[in-house]
Short mmCIF file of N, CA and C in Angstrom, two decimals:
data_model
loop_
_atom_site.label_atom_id
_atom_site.label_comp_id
_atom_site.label_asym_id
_atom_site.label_seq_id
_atom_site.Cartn_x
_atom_site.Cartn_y
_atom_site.Cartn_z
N UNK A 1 -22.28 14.85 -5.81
CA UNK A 1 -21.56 13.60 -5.74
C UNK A 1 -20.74 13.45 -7.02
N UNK A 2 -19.37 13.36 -6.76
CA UNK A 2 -18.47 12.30 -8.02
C UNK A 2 -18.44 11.42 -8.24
N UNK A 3 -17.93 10.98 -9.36
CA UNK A 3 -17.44 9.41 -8.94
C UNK A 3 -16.06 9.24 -9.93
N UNK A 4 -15.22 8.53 -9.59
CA UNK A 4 -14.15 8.27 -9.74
C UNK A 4 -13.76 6.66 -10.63
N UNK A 5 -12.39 6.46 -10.96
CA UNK A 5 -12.12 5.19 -11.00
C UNK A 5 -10.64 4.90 -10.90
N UNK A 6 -10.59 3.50 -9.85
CA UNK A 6 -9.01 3.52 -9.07
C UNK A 6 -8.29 3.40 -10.63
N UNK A 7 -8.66 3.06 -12.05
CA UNK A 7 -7.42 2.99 -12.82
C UNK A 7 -6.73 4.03 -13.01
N UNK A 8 -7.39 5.03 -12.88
CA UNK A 8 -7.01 6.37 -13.36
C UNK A 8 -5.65 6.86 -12.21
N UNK A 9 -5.33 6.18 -11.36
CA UNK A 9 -4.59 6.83 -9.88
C UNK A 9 -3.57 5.68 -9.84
N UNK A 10 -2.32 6.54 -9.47
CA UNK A 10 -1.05 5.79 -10.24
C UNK A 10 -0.78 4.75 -8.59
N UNK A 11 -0.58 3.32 -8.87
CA UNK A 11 -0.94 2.51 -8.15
C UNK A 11 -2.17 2.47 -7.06
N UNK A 12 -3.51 3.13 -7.37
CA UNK A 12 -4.35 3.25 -6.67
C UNK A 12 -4.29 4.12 -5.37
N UNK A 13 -3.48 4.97 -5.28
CA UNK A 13 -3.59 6.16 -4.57
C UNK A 13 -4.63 6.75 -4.54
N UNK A 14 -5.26 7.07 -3.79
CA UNK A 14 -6.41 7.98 -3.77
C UNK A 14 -6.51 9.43 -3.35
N UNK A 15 -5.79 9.37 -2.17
CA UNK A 15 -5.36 10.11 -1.35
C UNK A 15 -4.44 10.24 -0.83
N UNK A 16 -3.88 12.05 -0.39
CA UNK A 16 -2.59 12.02 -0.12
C UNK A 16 -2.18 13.50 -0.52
N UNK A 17 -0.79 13.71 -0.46
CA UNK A 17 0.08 15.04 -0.95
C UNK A 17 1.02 14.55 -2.49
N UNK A 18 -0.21 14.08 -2.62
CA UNK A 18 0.78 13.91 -4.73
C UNK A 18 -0.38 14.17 -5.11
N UNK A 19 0.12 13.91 -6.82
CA UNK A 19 -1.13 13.93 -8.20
C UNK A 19 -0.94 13.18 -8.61
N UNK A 20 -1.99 12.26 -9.40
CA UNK A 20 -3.01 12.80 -9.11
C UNK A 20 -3.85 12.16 -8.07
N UNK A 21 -4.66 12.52 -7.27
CA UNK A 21 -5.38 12.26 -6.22
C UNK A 21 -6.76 13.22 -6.06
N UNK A 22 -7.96 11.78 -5.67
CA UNK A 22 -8.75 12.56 -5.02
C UNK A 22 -9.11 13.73 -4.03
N UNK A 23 -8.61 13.23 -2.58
CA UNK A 23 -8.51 14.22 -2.03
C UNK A 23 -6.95 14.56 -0.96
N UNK A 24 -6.83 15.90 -1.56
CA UNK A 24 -5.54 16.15 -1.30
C UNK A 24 -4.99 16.71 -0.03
N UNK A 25 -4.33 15.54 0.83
CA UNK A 25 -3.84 15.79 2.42
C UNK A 25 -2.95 15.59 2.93
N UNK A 26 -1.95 15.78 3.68
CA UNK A 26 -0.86 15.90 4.17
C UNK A 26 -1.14 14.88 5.04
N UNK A 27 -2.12 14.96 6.09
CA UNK A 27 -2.69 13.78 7.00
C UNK A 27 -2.64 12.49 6.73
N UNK A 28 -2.66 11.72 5.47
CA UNK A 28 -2.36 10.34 5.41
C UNK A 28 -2.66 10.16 3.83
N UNK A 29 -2.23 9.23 3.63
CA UNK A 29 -2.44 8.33 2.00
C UNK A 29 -3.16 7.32 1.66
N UNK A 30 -4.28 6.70 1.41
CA UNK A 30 -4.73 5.87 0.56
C UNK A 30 -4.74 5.21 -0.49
N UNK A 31 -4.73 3.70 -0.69
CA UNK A 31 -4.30 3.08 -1.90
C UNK A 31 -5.20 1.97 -1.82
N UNK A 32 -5.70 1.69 -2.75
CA UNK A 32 -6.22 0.17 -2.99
C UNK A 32 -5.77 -0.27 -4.06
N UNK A 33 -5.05 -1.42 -3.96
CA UNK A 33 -4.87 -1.94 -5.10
C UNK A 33 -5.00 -3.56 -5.59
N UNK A 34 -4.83 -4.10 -7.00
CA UNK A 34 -5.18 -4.96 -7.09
C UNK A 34 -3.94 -5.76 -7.62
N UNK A 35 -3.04 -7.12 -7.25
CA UNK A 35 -2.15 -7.57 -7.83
C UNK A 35 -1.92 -8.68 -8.40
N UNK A 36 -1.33 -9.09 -9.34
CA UNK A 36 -0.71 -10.51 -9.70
C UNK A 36 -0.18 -11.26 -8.94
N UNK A 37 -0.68 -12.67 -9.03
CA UNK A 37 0.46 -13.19 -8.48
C UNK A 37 2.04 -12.88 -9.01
N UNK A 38 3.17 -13.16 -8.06
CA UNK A 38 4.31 -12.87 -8.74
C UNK A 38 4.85 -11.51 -8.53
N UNK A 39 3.93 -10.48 -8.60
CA UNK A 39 4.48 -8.95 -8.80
C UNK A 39 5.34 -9.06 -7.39
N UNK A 40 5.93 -7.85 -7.11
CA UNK A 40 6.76 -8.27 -6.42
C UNK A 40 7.52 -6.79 -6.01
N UNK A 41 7.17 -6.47 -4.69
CA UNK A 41 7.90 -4.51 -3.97
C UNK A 41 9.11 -5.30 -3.55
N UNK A 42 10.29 -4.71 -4.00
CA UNK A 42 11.22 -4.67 -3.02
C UNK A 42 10.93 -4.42 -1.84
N UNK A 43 12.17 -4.99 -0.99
CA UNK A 43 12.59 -4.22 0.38
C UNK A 43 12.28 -2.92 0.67
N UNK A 44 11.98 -2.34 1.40
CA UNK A 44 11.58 -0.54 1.29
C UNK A 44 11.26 -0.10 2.83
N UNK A 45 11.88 0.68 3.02
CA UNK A 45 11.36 1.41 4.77
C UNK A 45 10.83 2.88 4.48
N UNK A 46 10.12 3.55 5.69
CA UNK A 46 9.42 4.68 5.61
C UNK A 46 9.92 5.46 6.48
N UNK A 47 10.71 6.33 6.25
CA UNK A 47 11.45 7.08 7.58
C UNK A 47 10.58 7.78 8.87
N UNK A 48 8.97 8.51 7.81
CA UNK A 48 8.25 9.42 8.67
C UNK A 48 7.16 8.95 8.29
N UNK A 49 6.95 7.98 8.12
CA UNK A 49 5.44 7.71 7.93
C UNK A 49 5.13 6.22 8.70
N UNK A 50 4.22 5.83 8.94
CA UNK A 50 3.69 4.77 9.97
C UNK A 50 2.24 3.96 8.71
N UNK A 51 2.50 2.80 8.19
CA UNK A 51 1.79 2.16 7.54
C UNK A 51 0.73 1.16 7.89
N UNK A 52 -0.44 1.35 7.89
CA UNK A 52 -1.12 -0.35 7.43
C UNK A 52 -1.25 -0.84 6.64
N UNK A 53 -1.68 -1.74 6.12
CA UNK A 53 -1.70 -2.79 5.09
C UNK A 53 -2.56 -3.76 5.58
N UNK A 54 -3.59 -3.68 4.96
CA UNK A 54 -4.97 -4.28 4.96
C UNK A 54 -5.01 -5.46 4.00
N UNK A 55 -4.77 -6.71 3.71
CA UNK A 55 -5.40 -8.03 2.98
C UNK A 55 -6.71 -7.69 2.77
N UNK A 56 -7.20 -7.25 1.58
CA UNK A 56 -8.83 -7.16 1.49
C UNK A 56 -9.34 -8.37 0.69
N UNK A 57 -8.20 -9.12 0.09
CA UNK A 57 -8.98 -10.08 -0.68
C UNK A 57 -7.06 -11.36 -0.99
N UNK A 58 -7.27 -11.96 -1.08
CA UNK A 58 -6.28 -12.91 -1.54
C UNK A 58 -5.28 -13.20 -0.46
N UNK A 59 -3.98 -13.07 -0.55
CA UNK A 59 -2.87 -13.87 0.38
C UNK A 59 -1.74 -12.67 -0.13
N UNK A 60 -0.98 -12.84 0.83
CA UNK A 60 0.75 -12.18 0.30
C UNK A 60 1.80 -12.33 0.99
N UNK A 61 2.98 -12.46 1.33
CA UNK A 61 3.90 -12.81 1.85
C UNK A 61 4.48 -11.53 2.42
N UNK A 62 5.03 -11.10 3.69
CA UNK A 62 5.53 -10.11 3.95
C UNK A 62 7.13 -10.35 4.76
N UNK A 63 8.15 -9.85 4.54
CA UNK A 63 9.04 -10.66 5.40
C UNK A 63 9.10 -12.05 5.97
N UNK A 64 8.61 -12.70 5.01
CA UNK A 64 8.42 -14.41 4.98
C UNK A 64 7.63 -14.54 5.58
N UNK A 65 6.85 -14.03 6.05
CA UNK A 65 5.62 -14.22 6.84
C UNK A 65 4.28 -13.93 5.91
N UNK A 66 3.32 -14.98 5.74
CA UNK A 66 2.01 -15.30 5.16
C UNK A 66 0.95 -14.77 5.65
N UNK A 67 0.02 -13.43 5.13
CA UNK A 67 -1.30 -12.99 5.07
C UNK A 67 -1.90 -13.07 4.70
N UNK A 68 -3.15 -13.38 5.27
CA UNK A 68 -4.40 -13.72 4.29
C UNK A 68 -5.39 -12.71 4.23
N UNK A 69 -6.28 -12.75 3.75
CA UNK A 69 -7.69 -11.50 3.60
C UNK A 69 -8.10 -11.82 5.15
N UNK A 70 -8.05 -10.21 5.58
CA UNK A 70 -8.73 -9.32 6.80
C UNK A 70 -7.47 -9.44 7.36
N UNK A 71 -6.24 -9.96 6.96
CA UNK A 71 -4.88 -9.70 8.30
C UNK A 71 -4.64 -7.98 7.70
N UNK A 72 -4.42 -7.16 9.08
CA UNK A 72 -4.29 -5.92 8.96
C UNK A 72 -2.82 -5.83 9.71
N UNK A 73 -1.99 -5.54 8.73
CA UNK A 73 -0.22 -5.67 9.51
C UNK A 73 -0.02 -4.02 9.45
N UNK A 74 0.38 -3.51 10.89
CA UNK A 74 1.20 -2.43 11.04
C UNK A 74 2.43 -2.15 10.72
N UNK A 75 2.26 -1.76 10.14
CA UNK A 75 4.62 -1.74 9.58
C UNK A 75 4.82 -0.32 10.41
N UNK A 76 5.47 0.05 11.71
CA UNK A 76 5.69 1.23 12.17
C UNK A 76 7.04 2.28 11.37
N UNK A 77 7.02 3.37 11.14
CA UNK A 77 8.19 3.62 10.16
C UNK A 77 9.72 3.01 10.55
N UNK A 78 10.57 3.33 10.26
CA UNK A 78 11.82 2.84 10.41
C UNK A 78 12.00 1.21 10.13
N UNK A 79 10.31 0.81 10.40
CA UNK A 79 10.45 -0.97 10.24
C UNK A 79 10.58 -1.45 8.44
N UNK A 80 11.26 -2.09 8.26
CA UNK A 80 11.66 -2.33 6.59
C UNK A 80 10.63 -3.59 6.31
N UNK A 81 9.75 -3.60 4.59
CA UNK A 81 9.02 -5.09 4.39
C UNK A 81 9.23 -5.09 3.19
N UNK A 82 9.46 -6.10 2.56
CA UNK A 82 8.78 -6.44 1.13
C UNK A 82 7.06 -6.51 1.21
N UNK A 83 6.80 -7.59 -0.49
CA UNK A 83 5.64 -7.43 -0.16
C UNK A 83 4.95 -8.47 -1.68
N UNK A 84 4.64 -9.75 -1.60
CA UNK A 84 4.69 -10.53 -2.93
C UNK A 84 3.53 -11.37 -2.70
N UNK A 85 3.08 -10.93 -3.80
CA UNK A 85 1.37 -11.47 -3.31
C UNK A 85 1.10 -13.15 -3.79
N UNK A 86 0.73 -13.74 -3.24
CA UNK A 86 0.65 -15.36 -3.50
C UNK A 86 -0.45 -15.86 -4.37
N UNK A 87 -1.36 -14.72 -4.78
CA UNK A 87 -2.61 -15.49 -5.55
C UNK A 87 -3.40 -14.40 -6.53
N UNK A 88 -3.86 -14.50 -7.64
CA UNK A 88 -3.74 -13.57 -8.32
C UNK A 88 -5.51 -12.79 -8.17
N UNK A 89 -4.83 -11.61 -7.82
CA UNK A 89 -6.55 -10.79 -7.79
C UNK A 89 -6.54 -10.20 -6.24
N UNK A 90 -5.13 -10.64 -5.70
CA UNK A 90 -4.99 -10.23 -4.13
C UNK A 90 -4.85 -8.76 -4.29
N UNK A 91 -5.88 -8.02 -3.50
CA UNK A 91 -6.29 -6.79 -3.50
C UNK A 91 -5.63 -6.22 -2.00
N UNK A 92 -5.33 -5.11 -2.09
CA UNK A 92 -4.79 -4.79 -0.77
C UNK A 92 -5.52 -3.15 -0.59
N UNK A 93 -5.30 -2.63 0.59
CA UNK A 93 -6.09 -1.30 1.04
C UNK A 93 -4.32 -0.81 1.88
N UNK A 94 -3.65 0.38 1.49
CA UNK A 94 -3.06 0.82 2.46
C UNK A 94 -3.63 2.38 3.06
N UNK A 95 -2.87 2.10 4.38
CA UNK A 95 -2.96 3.59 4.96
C UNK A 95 -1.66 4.14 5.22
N UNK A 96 -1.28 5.20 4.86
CA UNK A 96 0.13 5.46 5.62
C UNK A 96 -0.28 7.27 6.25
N UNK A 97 0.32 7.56 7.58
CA UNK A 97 0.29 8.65 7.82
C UNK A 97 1.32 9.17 8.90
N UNK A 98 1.98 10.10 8.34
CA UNK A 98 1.27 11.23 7.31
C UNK A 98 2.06 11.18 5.77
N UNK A 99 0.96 11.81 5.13
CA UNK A 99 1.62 11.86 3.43
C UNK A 99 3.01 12.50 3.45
N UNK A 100 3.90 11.92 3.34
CA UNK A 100 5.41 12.44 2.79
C UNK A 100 5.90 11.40 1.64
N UNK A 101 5.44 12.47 0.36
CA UNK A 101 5.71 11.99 -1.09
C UNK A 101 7.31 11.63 -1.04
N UNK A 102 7.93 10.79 -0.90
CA UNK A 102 9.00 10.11 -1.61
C UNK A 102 9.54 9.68 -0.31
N UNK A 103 8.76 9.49 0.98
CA UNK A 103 9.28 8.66 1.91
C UNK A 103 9.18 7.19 2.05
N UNK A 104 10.14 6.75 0.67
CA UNK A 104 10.33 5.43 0.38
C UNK A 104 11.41 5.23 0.19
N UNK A 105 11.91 4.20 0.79
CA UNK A 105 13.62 4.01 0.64
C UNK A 105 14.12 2.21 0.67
N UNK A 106 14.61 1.73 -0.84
CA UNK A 106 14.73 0.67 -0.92
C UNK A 106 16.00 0.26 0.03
N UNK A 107 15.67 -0.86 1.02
CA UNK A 107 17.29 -1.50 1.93
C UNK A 107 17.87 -2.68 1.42
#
């Protein structure tokens, strides 16, 4: 057994086809992370990849639309979101699959 810690993993990536990462897969990406209120993703679409976005703890705003902890939003690729969290300590879990490192594109 290892053990790990999310500071060490550049926005809480865990997993995926970058570095650094736990375990390394083409099959999908993992992230947990933890945010400020205020912080704030641009606009951004995914050409080949298909996302969730898990609320694990706090609130966030997504295309003007309000999530709270346990809303699990599908963003399918081609679909464009921001992403601005409303309360501070709002933790989020993503999935995206499959891993394609730099399939991010601000609109």
């Amino acid at each position: 057994m290892q053990t790990f810690n999310l500071k060490d993993y550049t926005g809480g990536w865990i997993a995926g086809a970058f570095e650094p990462t736990i375990l390394q897969t083409r099959d999908f990406e993992v992230s947990v992370k933890q945010y400020t209120q205020g912080e704030y993703q641009k606009k951004h679409v995914h050409h080949k990849a298909d996302e969730l976005s898990i609320i694990v703890k706090g609130s966030a705003r997504m295309n003007g639309k309000i999530y709270k902890e346990n809303d699990i939003i599908l963003i399918p690729k081609g679909e464009a979101t921001d992403f601005y969290p409303l309360e501070d300590e709002t933790i989020t879990c993503v999935i995206k699959t499959p891993s394609v490192p730099g399939d991010k594109y601000f609109v």
